[in-house]
Coordinates of C-alpha atoms in Angstrom, one line a residue:
M1 CA 163.8 144.7 -38.6
S2 CA 161.0 146.8 -36.7
S3 CA 161.7 149.9 -34.7
R4 CA 160.4 147.8 -31.5
R5 CA 162.8 145.0 -32.1
T6 CA 165.6 147.2 -32.6
T7 CA 164.8 149.2 -29.4
T8 CA 164.7 145.8 -27.4
I9 CA 168.1 144.6 -29.0
A10 CA 169.9 147.9 -28.3
G11 CA 168.4 147.8 -24.8
S12 CA 169.6 144.5 -24.1
L13 CA 173.2 145.3 -25.7
V14 CA 173.4 148.3 -23.1
A15 CA 172.4 146.2 -20.0
A16 CA 174.7 143.6 -21.0
T17 CA 177.8 146.3 -21.8
F18 CA 177.0 147.9 -18.5
S19 CA 177.0 144.5 -16.6
A20 CA 180.5 143.8 -17.9
V21 CA 181.8 147.2 -17.2
M22 CA 180.5 146.2 -13.3
I23 CA 182.1 142.6 -13.4
L24 CA 185.2 144.0 -14.5
S25 CA 185.3 147.2 -12.2
L26 CA 184.4 145.9 -8.7
P27 CA 186.9 145.1 -6.3
A28 CA 186.6 141.8 -4.2
V29 CA 184.3 142.2 -1.3
A30 CA 183.4 140.3 1.6
D31 CA 180.3 138.7 0.2
D32 CA 182.3 136.7 -2.2
Q33 CA 184.6 135.1 0.6
G34 CA 182.2 132.4 1.7
P35 CA 182.1 131.1 5.2
G36 CA 184.7 131.9 7.7
S37 CA 187.3 129.1 8.7
D38 CA 189.7 128.8 11.6
K39 CA 192.1 126.6 9.6
G40 CA 195.9 127.1 10.6
G41 CA 194.8 128.1 14.1
K42 CA 195.6 127.0 17.6
A43 CA 195.6 128.0 21.2
V44 CA 198.7 129.3 22.9
D45 CA 198.6 130.5 26.3
E46 CA 195.7 129.7 28.7
A47 CA 193.0 132.0 28.4
P48 CA 191.0 133.1 31.4
A49 CA 188.6 130.6 32.8
G50 CA 185.4 130.8 30.8
V51 CA 187.1 132.7 27.9
R52 CA 187.6 130.8 24.2
L53 CA 189.0 132.9 21.7
S54 CA 189.5 132.3 18.1
T55 CA 189.5 133.6 14.8
L56 CA 188.1 133.2 11.4
L57 CA 189.7 133.9 7.9
P58 CA 187.6 133.6 4.6
E59 CA 187.8 130.4 2.9
R60 CA 188.3 132.2 -0.5
I61 CA 189.5 135.5 -1.7
S62 CA 189.6 137.3 -4.9
V63 CA 192.7 139.2 -6.4
D64 CA 192.3 141.7 -9.1
N65 CA 194.7 140.8 -11.8
D66 CA 195.7 144.2 -12.8
S67 CA 195.8 146.1 -9.3
Q68 CA 196.7 143.1 -7.1
E69 CA 194.0 144.2 -4.9
T70 CA 192.0 141.9 -2.5
A71 CA 189.7 142.4 0.3
I72 CA 189.9 140.1 3.6
T73 CA 187.6 140.0 6.4
A74 CA 189.2 139.0 9.6
T75 CA 187.0 138.0 12.4
V76 CA 187.8 137.3 16.2
K77 CA 185.3 135.9 18.4
N78 CA 184.9 134.6 22.0
E79 CA 182.9 131.2 22.2
G80 CA 183.3 131.3 25.8
T81 CA 180.8 131.7 28.8
R82 CA 182.5 134.7 30.1
E83 CA 183.8 138.1 28.7
S84 CA 187.2 138.0 27.7
G85 CA 188.6 141.1 29.0
A86 CA 190.6 143.8 27.0
V87 CA 192.3 142.0 24.0
R88 CA 193.8 143.1 20.5
L89 CA 193.9 141.5 17.2
L90 CA 197.0 141.5 15.1
V91 CA 196.7 141.3 11.3
V92 CA 200.1 140.4 9.8
G93 CA 201.3 139.8 6.1
F94 CA 204.0 137.6 4.8
D95 CA 205.6 137.2 1.4
G96 CA 203.4 138.1 -1.5
L97 CA 200.6 139.2 0.7
T98 CA 201.1 142.7 1.8
V99 CA 198.5 144.4 4.3
K100 CA 197.7 148.0 3.3
N101 CA 195.1 148.7 5.9
V102 CA 192.8 147.6 8.3
Q103 CA 189.9 149.7 9.3
G104 CA 189.8 151.1 12.8
C105 CA 193.5 149.8 13.5
S106 CA 196.9 151.2 13.9
R107 CA 199.9 150.1 11.5
I108 CA 202.8 148.3 13.2
A109 CA 206.1 150.2 12.9
E110 CA 208.4 148.2 10.4
E111 CA 210.8 147.6 13.3
D112 CA 208.5 146.0 15.3
L113 CA 207.2 143.6 13.0
P114 CA 207.8 139.8 13.6
E115 CA 210.8 138.3 11.5
G116 CA 209.9 137.7 8.0
S117 CA 207.0 139.8 7.7
N118 CA 206.3 142.7 5.4
S119 CA 203.2 144.7 7.2
G120 CA 201.1 144.4 10.1
F121 CA 198.4 146.2 11.9
S122 CA 197.2 146.1 15.5
C123 CA 193.5 146.3 16.4
P124 CA 192.3 147.1 20.0
V125 CA 189.3 144.8 20.0
G126 CA 188.5 145.7 23.8
A127 CA 186.4 143.0 25.9
L128 CA 184.4 140.8 24.1
A129 CA 181.3 139.4 25.7
A130 CA 180.5 135.8 25.7
G131 CA 179.4 134.6 22.3
A132 CA 180.4 138.1 20.8
S133 CA 182.6 138.8 17.6
T134 CA 184.2 141.4 15.7
S135 CA 185.0 141.6 12.2
Y136 CA 187.5 143.9 10.3
D137 CA 188.1 144.9 6.8
V138 CA 191.4 144.1 5.6
D139 CA 192.6 145.9 2.4
A140 CA 195.5 144.2 1.0
T141 CA 197.6 143.7 -2.2
F142 CA 198.7 139.9 -3.4
D143 CA 201.6 139.3 -5.9
L144 CA 200.5 136.5 -7.7
G145 CA 204.1 135.7 -8.8
R146 CA 204.8 134.6 -5.1
T147 CA 203.6 132.7 -2.3
G148 CA 201.4 134.7 0.4
K149 CA 200.5 134.2 4.0
I150 CA 198.4 136.2 6.7
C151 CA 198.7 135.8 10.4
L152 CA 195.9 136.6 13.0
P153 CA 197.2 136.4 16.8
V154 CA 194.8 137.3 19.5
Q155 CA 196.6 138.9 22.5
T156 CA 196.2 140.6 25.9
S157 CA 195.9 144.5 25.3
D158 CA 199.6 144.8 26.3
G159 CA 200.8 141.7 24.3
S160 CA 202.0 139.8 27.2
K161 CA 200.0 136.6 26.2
T162 CA 198.7 135.4 23.1
F163 CA 195.6 133.3 23.5
W164 CA 195.3 132.0 19.8
Q165 CA 197.3 132.4 16.4
Q166 CA 195.9 131.4 13.3
G167 CA 198.6 131.2 10.4
P168 CA 200.8 132.1 9.0
V169 CA 198.3 130.5 6.6
P170 CA 198.6 130.7 3.0
F171 CA 196.3 131.7 0.4
G172 CA 196.9 130.5 -3.1
T173 CA 195.8 128.9 -6.2
T174 CA 196.8 125.7 -8.2
N175 CA 195.1 127.1 -11.1
P176 CA 196.2 130.6 -12.2
S177 CA 194.0 132.9 -14.2
P178 CA 196.2 135.4 -16.0
N179 CA 193.6 136.3 -18.5
A180 CA 190.6 136.6 -16.2
P181 CA 189.6 140.2 -14.6
A182 CA 190.5 138.1 -11.0
T183 CA 192.2 135.2 -9.6
P184 CA 190.1 133.1 -6.8
L185 CA 192.6 132.4 -4.0
L186 CA 191.9 129.5 -1.4
L187 CA 192.7 129.5 2.2
G188 CA 195.3 126.9 3.1
T189 CA 196.7 126.6 -0.5
D190 CA 200.4 127.4 -1.7
N191 CA 200.0 129.5 -4.6
T192 CA 201.3 128.7 -7.8
P193 CA 202.5 131.7 -9.6
V194 CA 201.0 132.8 -12.8
G195 CA 203.2 132.4 -16.1
P196 CA 205.3 129.5 -17.6
G197 CA 207.4 127.2 -15.6
G198 CA 205.4 127.9 -12.2
G199 CA 206.2 124.7 -10.5
E200 CA 208.9 126.1 -8.5
L201 CA 207.8 128.8 -6.0
P202 CA 210.2 131.7 -5.5
R203 CA 211.8 131.2 -1.7
T204 CA 210.7 134.7 -0.1
G205 CA 210.8 135.9 3.6
L206 CA 210.8 132.9 5.8
G207 CA 210.2 130.6 3.1
R208 CA 208.4 127.5 2.8
D209 CA 210.8 125.1 4.6
V210 CA 210.7 127.6 7.8
L211 CA 207.0 127.9 7.6
P212 CA 205.3 124.8 6.4
L213 CA 201.6 125.0 6.7
G214 CA 201.4 122.1 9.2
A215 CA 203.7 123.9 11.6
A216 CA 203.7 127.6 10.6
G217 CA 202.7 129.0 14.2
A218 CA 205.6 127.1 15.7
A219 CA 208.1 129.2 14.1
L220 CA 206.5 132.6 15.5
L221 CA 205.3 130.9 19.0
T222 CA 208.9 130.3 20.4
A223 CA 208.9 130.2 24.1
G224 CA 205.0 129.9 24.0
A225 CA 203.8 133.4 22.7
A226 CA 203.7 135.4 19.8
G227 CA 203.8 138.8 21.8
L228 CA 207.4 137.7 22.5
W229 CA 208.1 139.1 19.1
W230 CA 207.5 142.8 20.8
S231 CA 208.8 142.1 24.2
R232 CA 212.3 140.5 22.9
R233 CA 212.7 143.7 20.5
G234 CA 212.0 146.1 23.4
Q235 CA 214.5 144.4 25.7
R236 CA 217.2 144.9 22.8
G237 CA 216.3 148.5 22.6

């Protein structure tokens, strides 16, 4: 074998090895998440005239099978014709999906979380101009042996009204990949746990019976607004 051919093959092997390392070590990023979707969302309290608020979640995310870490982009937008006034976005995790951090947002105290949730952050969006949107990088973990849901309410800055709420909507897969570096999850899909006999899902948190996909928002929107989670707790205090 010529030295030139040996050098070419060696160089190819180095490149292939480097690519493999990069694929195995890179975390999930927003570029892999596909287009945003408002699946599982609904308007709640009436917004001011000319204001139309909603949220978007990625259609797919990727969970590292070793660390259970994943990245999610949460977007709030105003598709109306007038500025929204000061609003906030809440990012709340349920069951196997735990929100670890949201860039630029404050953690919600455990005693102020809605029933059944395990984590949450409050993001001061401020006033959104007509046609404007703001996105937040969400760091989370997902226990692939359980179901997992996320919820995005958009409220007035004091939480007295909820103009829009997406979820709690599940991420999941019906085709687990225990031997792969990462498992892709789809929005609006109940998760099938990794491992043998994964047909029956563990019932954790509020459970599937209480929060079915089609009526998930209803359980959190009793009396018409998710903001009442916090006001009711304040009255008890």
